[in-house]
Each structure stands twice: as structure tokens, then as C-alpha cells.
mmCIF file of C-alpha atoms in Angstrom:
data_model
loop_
_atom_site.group_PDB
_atom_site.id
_atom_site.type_symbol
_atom_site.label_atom_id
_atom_site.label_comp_id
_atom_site.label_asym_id
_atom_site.label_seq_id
_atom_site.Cartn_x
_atom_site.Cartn_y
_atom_site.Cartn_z
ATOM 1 C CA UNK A 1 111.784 63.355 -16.051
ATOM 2 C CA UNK A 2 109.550 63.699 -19.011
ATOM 3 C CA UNK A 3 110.478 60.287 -20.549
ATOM 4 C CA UNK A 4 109.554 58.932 -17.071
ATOM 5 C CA UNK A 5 105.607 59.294 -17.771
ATOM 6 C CA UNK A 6 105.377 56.900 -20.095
ATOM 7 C CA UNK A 7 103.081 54.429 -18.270
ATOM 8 C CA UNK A 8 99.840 54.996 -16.769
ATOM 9 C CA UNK A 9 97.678 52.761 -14.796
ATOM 10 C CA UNK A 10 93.865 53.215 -14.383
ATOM 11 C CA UNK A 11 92.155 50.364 -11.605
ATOM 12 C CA UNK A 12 88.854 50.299 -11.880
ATOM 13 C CA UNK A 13 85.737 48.671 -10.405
ATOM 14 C CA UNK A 14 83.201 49.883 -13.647
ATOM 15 C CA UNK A 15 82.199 52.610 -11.006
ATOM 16 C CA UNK A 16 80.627 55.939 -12.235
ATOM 17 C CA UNK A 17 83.621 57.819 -9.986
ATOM 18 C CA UNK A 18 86.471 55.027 -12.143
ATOM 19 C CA UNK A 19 85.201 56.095 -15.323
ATOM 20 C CA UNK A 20 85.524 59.336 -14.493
ATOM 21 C CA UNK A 21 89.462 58.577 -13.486
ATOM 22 C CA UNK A 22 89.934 56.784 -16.924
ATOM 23 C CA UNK A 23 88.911 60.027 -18.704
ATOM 24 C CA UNK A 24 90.889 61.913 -16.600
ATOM 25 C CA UNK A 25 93.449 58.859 -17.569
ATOM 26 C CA UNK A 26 92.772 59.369 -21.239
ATOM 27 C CA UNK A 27 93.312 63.252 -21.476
ATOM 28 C CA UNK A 28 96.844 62.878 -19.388
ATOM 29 C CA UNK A 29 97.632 59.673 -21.702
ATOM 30 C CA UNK A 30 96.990 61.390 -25.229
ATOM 31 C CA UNK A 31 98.923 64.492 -24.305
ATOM 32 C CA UNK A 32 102.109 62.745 -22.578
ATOM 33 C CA UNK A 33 101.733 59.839 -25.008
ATOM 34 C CA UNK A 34 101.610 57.008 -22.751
ATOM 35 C CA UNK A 35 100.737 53.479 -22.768
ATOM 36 C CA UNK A 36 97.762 52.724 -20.535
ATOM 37 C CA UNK A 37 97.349 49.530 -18.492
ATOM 38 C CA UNK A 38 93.729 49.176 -16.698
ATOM 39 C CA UNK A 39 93.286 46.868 -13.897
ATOM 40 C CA UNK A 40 90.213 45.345 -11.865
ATOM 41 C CA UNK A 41 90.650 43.797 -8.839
ATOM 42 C CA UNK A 42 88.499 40.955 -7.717
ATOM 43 C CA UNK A 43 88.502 40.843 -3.762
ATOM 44 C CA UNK A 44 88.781 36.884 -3.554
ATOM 45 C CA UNK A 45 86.787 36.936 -0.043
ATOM 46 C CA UNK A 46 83.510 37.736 -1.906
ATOM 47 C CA UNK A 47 83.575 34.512 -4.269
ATOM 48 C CA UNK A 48 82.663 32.166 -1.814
ATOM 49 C CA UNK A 49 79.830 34.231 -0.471
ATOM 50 C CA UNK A 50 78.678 34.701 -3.929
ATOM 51 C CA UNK A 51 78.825 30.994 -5.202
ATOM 52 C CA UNK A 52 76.676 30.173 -2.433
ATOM 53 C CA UNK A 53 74.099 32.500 -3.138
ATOM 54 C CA UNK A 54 74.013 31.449 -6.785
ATOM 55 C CA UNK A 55 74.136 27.985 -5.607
ATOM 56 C CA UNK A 56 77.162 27.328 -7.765
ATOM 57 C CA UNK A 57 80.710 26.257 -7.393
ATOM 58 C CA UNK A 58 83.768 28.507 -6.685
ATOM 59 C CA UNK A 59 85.504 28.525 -9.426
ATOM 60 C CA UNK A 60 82.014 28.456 -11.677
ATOM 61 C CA UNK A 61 81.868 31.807 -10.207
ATOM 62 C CA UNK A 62 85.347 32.745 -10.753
ATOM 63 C CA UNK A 63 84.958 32.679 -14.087
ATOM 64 C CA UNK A 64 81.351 34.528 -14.021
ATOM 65 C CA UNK A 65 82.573 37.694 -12.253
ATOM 66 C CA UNK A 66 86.000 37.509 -15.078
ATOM 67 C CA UNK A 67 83.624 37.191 -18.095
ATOM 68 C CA UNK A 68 80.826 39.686 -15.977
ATOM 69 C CA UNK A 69 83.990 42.212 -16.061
ATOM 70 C CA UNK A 70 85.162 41.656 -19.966
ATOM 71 C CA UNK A 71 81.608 42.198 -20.642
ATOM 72 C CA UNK A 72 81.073 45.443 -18.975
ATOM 73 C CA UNK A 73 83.529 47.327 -16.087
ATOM 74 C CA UNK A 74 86.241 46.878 -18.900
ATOM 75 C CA UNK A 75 84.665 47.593 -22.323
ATOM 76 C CA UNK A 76 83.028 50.822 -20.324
ATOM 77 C CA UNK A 77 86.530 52.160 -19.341
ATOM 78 C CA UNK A 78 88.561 51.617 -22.358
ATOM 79 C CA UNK A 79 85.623 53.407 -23.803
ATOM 80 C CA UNK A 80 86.110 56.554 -21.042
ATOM 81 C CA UNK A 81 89.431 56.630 -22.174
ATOM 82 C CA UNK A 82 88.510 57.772 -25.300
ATOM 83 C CA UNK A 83 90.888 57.610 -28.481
ATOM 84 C CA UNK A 84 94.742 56.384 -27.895
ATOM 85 C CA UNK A 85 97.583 56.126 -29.800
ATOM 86 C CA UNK A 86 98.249 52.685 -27.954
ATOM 87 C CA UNK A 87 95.719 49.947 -27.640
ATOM 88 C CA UNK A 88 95.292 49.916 -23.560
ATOM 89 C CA UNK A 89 96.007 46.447 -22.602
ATOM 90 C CA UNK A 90 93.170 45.113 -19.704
ATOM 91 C CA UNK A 91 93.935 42.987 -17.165
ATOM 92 C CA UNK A 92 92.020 40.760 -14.189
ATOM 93 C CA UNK A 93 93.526 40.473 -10.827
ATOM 94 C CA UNK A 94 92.388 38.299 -7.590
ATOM 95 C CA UNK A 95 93.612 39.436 -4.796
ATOM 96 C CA UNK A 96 93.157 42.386 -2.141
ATOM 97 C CA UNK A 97 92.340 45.564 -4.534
ATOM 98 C CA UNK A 98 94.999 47.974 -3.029
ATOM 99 C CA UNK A 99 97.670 45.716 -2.477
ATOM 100 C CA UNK A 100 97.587 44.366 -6.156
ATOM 101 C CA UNK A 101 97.785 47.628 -7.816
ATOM 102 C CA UNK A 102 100.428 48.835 -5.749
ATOM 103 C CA UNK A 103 101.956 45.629 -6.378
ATOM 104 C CA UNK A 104 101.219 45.891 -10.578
ATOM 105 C CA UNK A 105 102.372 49.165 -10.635
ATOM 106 C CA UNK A 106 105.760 48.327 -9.262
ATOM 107 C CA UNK A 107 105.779 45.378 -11.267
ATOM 108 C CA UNK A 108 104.773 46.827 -14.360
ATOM 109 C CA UNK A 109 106.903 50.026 -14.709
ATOM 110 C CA UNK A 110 103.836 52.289 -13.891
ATOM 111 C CA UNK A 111 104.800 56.039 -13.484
ATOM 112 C CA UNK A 112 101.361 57.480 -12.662
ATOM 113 C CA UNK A 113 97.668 55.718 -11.424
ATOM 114 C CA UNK A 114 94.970 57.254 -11.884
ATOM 115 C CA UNK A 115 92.102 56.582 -10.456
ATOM 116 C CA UNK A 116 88.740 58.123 -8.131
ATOM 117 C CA UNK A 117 87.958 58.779 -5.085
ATOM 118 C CA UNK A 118 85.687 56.391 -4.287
ATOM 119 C CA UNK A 119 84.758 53.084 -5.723
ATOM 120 C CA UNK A 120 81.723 51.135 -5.549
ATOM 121 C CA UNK A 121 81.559 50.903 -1.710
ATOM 122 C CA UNK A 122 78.383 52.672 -0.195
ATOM 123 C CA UNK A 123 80.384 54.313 2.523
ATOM 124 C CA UNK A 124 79.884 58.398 1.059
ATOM 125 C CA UNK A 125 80.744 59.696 4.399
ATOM 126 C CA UNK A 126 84.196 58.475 3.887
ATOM 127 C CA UNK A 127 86.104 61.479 1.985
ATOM 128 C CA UNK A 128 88.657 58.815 0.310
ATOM 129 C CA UNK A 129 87.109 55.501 -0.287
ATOM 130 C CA UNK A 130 90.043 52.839 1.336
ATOM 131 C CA UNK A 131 90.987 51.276 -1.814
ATOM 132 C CA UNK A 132 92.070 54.747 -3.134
ATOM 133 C CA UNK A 133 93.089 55.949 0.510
ATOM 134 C CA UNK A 134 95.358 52.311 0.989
ATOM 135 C CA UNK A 135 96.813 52.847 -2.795
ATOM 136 C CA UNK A 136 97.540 57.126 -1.863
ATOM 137 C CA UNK A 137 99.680 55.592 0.787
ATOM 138 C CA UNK A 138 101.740 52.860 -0.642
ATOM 139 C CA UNK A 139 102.210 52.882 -4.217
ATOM 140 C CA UNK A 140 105.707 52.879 -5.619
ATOM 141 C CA UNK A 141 104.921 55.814 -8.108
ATOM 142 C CA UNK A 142 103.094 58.985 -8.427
ATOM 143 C CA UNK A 143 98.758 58.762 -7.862
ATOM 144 C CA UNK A 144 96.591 61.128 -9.422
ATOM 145 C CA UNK A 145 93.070 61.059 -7.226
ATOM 146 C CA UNK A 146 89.833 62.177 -9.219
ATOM 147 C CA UNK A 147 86.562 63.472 -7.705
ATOM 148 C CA UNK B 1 85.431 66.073 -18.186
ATOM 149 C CA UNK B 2 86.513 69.231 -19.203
ATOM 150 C CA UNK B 3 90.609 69.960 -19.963
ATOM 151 C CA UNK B 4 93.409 70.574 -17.593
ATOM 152 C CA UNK B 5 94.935 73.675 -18.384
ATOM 153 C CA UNK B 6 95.400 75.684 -14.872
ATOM 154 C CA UNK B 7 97.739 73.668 -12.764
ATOM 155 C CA UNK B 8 98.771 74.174 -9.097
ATOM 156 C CA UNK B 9 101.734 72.912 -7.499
ATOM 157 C CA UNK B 10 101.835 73.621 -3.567
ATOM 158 C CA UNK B 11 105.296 73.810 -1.971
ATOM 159 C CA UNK B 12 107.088 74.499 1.605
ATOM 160 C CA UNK B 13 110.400 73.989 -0.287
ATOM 161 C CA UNK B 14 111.000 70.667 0.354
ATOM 162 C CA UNK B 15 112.595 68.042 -1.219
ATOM 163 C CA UNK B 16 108.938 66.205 -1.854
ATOM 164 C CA UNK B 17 107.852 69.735 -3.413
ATOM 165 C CA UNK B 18 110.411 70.453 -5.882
ATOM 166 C CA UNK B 19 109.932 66.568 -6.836
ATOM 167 C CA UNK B 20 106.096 67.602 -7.203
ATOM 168 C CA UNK B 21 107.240 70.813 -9.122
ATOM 169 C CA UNK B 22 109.033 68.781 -11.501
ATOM 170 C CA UNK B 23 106.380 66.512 -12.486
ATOM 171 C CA UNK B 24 103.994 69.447 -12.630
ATOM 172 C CA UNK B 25 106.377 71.038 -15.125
ATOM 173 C CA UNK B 26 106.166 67.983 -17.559
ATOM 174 C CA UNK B 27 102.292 67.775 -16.955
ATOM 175 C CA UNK B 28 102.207 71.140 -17.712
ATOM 176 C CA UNK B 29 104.669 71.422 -21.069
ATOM 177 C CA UNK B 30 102.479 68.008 -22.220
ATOM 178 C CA UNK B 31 99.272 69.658 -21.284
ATOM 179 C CA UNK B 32 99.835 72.887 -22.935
ATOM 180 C CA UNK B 33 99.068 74.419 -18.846
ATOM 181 C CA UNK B 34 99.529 77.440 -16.910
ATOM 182 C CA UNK B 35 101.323 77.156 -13.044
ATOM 183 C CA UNK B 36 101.050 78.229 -10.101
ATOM 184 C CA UNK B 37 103.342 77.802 -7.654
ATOM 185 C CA UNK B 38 102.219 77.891 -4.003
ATOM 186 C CA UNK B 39 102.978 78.554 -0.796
ATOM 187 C CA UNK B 40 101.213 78.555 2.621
ATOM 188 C CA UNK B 41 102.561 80.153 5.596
ATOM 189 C CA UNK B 42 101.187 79.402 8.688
ATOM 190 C CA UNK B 43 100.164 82.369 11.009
ATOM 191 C CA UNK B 44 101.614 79.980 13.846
ATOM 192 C CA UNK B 45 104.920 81.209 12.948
ATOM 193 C CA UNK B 46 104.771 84.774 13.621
ATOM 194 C CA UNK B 47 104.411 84.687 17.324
ATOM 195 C CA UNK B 48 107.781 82.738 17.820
ATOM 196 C CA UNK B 49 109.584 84.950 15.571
ATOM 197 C CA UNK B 50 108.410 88.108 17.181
ATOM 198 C CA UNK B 51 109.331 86.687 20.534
ATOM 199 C CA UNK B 52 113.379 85.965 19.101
ATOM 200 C CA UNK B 53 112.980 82.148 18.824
ATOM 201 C CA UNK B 54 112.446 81.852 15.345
ATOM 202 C CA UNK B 55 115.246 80.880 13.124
ATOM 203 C CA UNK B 56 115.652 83.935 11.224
ATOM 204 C CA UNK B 57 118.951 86.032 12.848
ATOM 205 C CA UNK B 58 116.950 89.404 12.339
ATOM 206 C CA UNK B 59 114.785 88.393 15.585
ATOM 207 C CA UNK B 60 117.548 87.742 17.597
ATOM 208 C CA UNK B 61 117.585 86.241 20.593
ATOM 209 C CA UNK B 62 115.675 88.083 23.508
ATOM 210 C CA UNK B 63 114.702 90.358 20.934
ATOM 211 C CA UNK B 64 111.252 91.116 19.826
ATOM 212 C CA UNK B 65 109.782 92.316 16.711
ATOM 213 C CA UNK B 66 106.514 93.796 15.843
ATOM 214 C CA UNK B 67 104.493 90.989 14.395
ATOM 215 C CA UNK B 68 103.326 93.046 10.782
ATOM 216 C CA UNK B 69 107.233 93.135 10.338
ATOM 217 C CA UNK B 70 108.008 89.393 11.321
ATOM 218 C CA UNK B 71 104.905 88.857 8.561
ATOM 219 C CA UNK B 72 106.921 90.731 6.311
ATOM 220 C CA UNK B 73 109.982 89.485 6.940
ATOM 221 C CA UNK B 74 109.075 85.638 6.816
ATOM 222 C CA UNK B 75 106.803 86.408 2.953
ATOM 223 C CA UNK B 76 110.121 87.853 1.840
ATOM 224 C CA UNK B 77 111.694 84.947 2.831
ATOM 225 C CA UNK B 78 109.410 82.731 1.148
ATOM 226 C CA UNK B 79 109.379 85.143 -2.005
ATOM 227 C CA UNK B 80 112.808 84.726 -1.878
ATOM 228 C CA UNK B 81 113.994 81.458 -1.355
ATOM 229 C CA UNK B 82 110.861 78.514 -1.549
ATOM 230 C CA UNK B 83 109.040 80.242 -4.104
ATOM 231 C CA UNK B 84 111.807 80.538 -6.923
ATOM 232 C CA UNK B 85 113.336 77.554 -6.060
ATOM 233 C CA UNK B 86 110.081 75.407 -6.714
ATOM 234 C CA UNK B 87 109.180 77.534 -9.734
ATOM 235 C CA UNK B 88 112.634 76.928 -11.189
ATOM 236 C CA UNK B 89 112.404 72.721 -10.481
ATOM 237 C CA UNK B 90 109.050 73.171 -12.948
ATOM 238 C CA UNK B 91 111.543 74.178 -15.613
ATOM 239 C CA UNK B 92 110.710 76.208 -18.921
ATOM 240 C CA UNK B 93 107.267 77.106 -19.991
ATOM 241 C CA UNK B 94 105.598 79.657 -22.293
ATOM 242 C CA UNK B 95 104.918 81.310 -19.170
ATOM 243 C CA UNK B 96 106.287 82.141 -15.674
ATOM 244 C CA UNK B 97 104.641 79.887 -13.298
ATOM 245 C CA UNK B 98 102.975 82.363 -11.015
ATOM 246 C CA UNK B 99 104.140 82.756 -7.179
ATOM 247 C CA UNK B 100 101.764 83.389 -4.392
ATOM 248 C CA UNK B 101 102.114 83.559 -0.550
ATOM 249 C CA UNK B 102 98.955 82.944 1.853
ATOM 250 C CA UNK B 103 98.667 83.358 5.282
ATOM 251 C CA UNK B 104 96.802 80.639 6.959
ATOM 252 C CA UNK B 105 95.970 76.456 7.303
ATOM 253 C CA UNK B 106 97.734 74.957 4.555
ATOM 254 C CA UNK B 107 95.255 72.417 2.882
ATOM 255 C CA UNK B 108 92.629 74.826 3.491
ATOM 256 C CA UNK B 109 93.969 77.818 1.699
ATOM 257 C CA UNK B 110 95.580 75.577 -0.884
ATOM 258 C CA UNK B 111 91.567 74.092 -1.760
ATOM 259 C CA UNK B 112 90.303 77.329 -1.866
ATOM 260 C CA UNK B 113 92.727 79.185 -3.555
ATOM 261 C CA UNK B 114 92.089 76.206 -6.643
ATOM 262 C CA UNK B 115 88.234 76.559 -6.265
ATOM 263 C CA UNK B 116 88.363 80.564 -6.623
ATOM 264 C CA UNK B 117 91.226 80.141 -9.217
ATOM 265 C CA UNK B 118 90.070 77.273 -11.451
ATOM 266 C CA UNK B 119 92.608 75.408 -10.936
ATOM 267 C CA UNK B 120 91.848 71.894 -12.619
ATOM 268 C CA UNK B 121 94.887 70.031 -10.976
ATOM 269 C CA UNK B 122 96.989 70.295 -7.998
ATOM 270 C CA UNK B 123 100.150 68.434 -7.851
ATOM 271 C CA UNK B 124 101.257 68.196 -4.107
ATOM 272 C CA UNK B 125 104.376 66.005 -2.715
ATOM 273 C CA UNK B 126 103.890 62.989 -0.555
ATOM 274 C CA UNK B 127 105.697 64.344 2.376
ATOM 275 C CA UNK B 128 106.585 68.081 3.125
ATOM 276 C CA UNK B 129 108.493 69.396 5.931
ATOM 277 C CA UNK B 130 107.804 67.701 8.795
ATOM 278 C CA UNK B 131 109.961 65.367 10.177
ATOM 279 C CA UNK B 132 107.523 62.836 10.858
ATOM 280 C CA UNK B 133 108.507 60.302 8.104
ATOM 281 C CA UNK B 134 106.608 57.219 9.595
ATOM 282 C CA UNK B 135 103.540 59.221 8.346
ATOM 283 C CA UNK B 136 102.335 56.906 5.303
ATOM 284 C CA UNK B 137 100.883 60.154 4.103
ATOM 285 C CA UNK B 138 102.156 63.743 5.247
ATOM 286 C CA UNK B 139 99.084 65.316 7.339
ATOM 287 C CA UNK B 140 98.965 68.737 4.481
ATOM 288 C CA UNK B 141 98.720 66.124 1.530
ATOM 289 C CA UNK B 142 96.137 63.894 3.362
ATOM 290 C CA UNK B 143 93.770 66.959 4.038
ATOM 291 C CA UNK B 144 94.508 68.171 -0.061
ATOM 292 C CA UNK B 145 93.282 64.851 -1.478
ATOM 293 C CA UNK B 146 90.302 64.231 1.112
ATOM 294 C CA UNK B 147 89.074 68.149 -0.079
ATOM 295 C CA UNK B 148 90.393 69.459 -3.217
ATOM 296 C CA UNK B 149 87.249 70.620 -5.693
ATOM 297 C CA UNK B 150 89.415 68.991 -8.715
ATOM 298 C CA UNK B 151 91.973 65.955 -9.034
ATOM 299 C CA UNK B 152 95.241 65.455 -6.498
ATOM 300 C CA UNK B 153 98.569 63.889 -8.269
ATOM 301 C CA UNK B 154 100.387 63.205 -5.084
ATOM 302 C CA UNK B 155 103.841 62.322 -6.058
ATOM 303 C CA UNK B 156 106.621 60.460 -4.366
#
């Protein structure tokens, strides 16, 4: 069983609560000396909304909210992570948030996600945000939940 | 963030729980952690087992049993069998895992009993007893991660 926690996945939306889960992330990762993958998950239904506010095209906008993300939500948690023996390796996904981490974790070989509560979403009267509450319920491997 | 070192893995001796148990013994060997090894009984047993329908043979049918010895009967049970069992799937650590019984609602004791006890992670199974498997989530694990005061690994 040890041998199985080799791989740990840490989505995150550059939230205060996410970078909270990638320390978390980081302390499990340096003692079990795993790899760690993180993830952030564009929801593709917001694009549109957004180009036409910026009064740009689609895909223009695409590639603003990818570079937006390498600039910031993914610099800040590698950084939470704090020191590892391997490089995390950072990825971009399209899609809808729970389903694709669910979906890289099986993919990948993940044996643990990590990740908070709540995201960015507003709603504080919900006790589990739904990204984290939809990922609880269907991922293919062990979820650690951090509040 | 401050470090894990007090771990608590809750159990009703199911086959999710020693799963959970396991895990929480690697987290715990890797982490340099203490254990504790839960379980919650719910006071909605006793009355069924004093009345002879419970499924211990010592109330036997049409029998009845006074309810502190029913209490005692079902923690030695636990102490017994559930208890030892999970603490034995979390495998070999510097030291014991500790085993506690509480009386009461299951998520609730199991969040307070980490608040009062420092507890900086609770590893709880997907599922527990209950045969309700179409449950995405079982209902004790739901209530755990929606109100622990420190991180939930659910495992599955």
C-alpha cells in the first residue's frame, strides 16, 4: 500500500482556500515522496461570455485566461507547495472542473487529490463548494479535503 | 499550515474502514504521526438490544436486558472485535494507535472528538456500513467532510 502513494494531484483555481490544499499537498508530498501534478480547470462556458465583454474573439481569450493562469494561479501554487524533490509538472484543462480531474486522476495514475473546500465561487453558505463536493463523490482514488 | 502529526481514522469495521485504516497507517509511518482509531456507537442501538431483537445471542429473543448492560455489552463488542481489527489494518507504528468508543451521532462525535483532541487529519472510508451503496457518498462521511475543524482524506 505504501508504494501506492506515489502520485498526488492538487486542482486549483489560484484561490486563497487551493493554496492552502497545495501546502497541505506539499507537506504529504515531501514526507511520502511523491510526484505532484497540479491542475486548473477552465469551465469552457465562461469564454464566450468573457470574449464578449472584452470585445475580443474566442479563442483570443482562450489563450488570455491560459497565459492569465501561467502568470499567476500556477506560479502561486507551485510556490505553496513549497520545496520538492520532484519538479511538479502544471497542467491547463478546458472542460467541466470536476469531471476533468476525476477524469486526470484516473488517467494519470493519481493516488491522492488534494484540494479545499471551496474554490473561488461566492456561495460561503455552501459547506463543500460543488467542484470539491462533485470530485468527493466520483474520483477514482483517495481525496483529501482542506478547510 | 502547521504539521500533521495526530491522525484519526474513524471506523464501524467495515470493509471501507479498514481500507481507510490502511492508508492512515502509511500516512502515518510517512508522517512520523500518532493514531487514533475510532469508533461511534449509536445510542439507537441499545433499545433494540434490550428488547431481544438485536443481533447479539446474549439478548435473546423475548428477552430483555437492562439497557447500562446492553451499553456494556455492545462497547465490549466493539473493544473487541471493530476496534482491533481496524487498529491492526493500520499496521506497525512506534506507537499503539489508540482505541476509543463514543456513545452518540457519528460525524458529530467524530468532529468533536478531533477539535478537543487536535487531531490534524481524519481519514474516513467512502462508504461504511450501510447497505445503501447507490449513495455517491455514505451519509457519516458526507457530514465528516462538510464539518471537520481540520482536513478529510476520504478514501475509496
Amino acid at each position: 500500500m505504501a508504494g501506492e502513494l506515489s502520485h498526488i494531484l492538487v486542482p486549483t483555481d489560484g484561490s486563497e482556500q487551493a493554496l492552502d490544499a497545495a501546502r497541505v499537498a506539499g507537506h504529504l508530498a515531501r514526507a511520502l515522496d511523491a510526484k505532484v501534478t497540479v491542475v486548473m480547470v477552465h469551465p469552457e462556458d465562461v469564454v464566450p461570455a468573457l470574449a464578449w465583454e472584452a470585445v475580443m474573439e474566442v479563442d483570443e481569450m482562450r489563450a488570455r485566461v491560459e497565459s492569465d493562469a501561467r502568470e499567476k494561479a500556477l506560479p502561486d501554487t507551485v510556490e505553496a507547495l513549497g520545496k520538492l524533490s520532484h519538479e511538479p509538472e502544471c497542467f491547463q484543462l478546458w472542460g467541466h472542473p470536476a469531471e476533468q480531474v476525476c477524469q486526470f486522476a484516473e488517467e494519470s495514475d493519481v493516488s491522492l487529490i488534494v484540494m479545499g473546500s471551496h474554490g473561488r465561487s461566492g456561495f460561503k453558505r455552501l459547506i463543500l463548494g460543488s467542484v470539491s463536493n462533485a470530485v468527493v463523490n466520483h474520483a477514482p482514488c483517495a481525496v483529501t479535503i482542506v478547510r | 499550515m502547521s504539521k500533521i502529526k495526530s491522525i484519526l481514522v474513524a471506523t464501524d469495521g467495515s470493509e471501507g474502514a479498514i481500507k481507510a485504516a490502511e492508508m492512515a497507517g502509511d500516512l502515518a509511518r510517512a508522517l512520523d504521526a500518532s493514531v487514533h482509531v475510532v469508533m461511534v456507537q449509536s445510542e439507537d442501538m441499545i433499545m433494540p438490544h434490550a428488547w431481544g431483537v438485536g443481533d447479539y445471542p446474549a439478548a435473546a429473543p423475548y428477552g430483555t436486558m437492562p439497557i447500562e448492560e446492553v451499553r456494556e455489552m455492545l462497547e465490549k463488542r466493539v473493544r473487541n472485535n471493530e476496534l482491533p481489527e481496524t487498529a491492526s489494518a493500520v499496521g506497525k507504528l512506534d506507537k499503539e494507535p489508540e482505541q476509543v468508543v463514543i456513545w452518540g451521532h457519528p460525524a458529530k462525535e467524530i468532529c468533536s472528538f478531533a477539535e478537543e483532541n487536535d487531531i490534524d487529519l481524519i481519514v474516513i472510508g467512502s462508504h461504511g456500513r450501510s447497505k445503501i451503496a447507490r449513495a455517491l457518498l455514505g451519509s457519516v462521511s458526507n457530514a465528516v467532510a462538510n464539518q471537520a475543524p481540520c482536513p478529510v482524506t476520504i478514501v475509496r
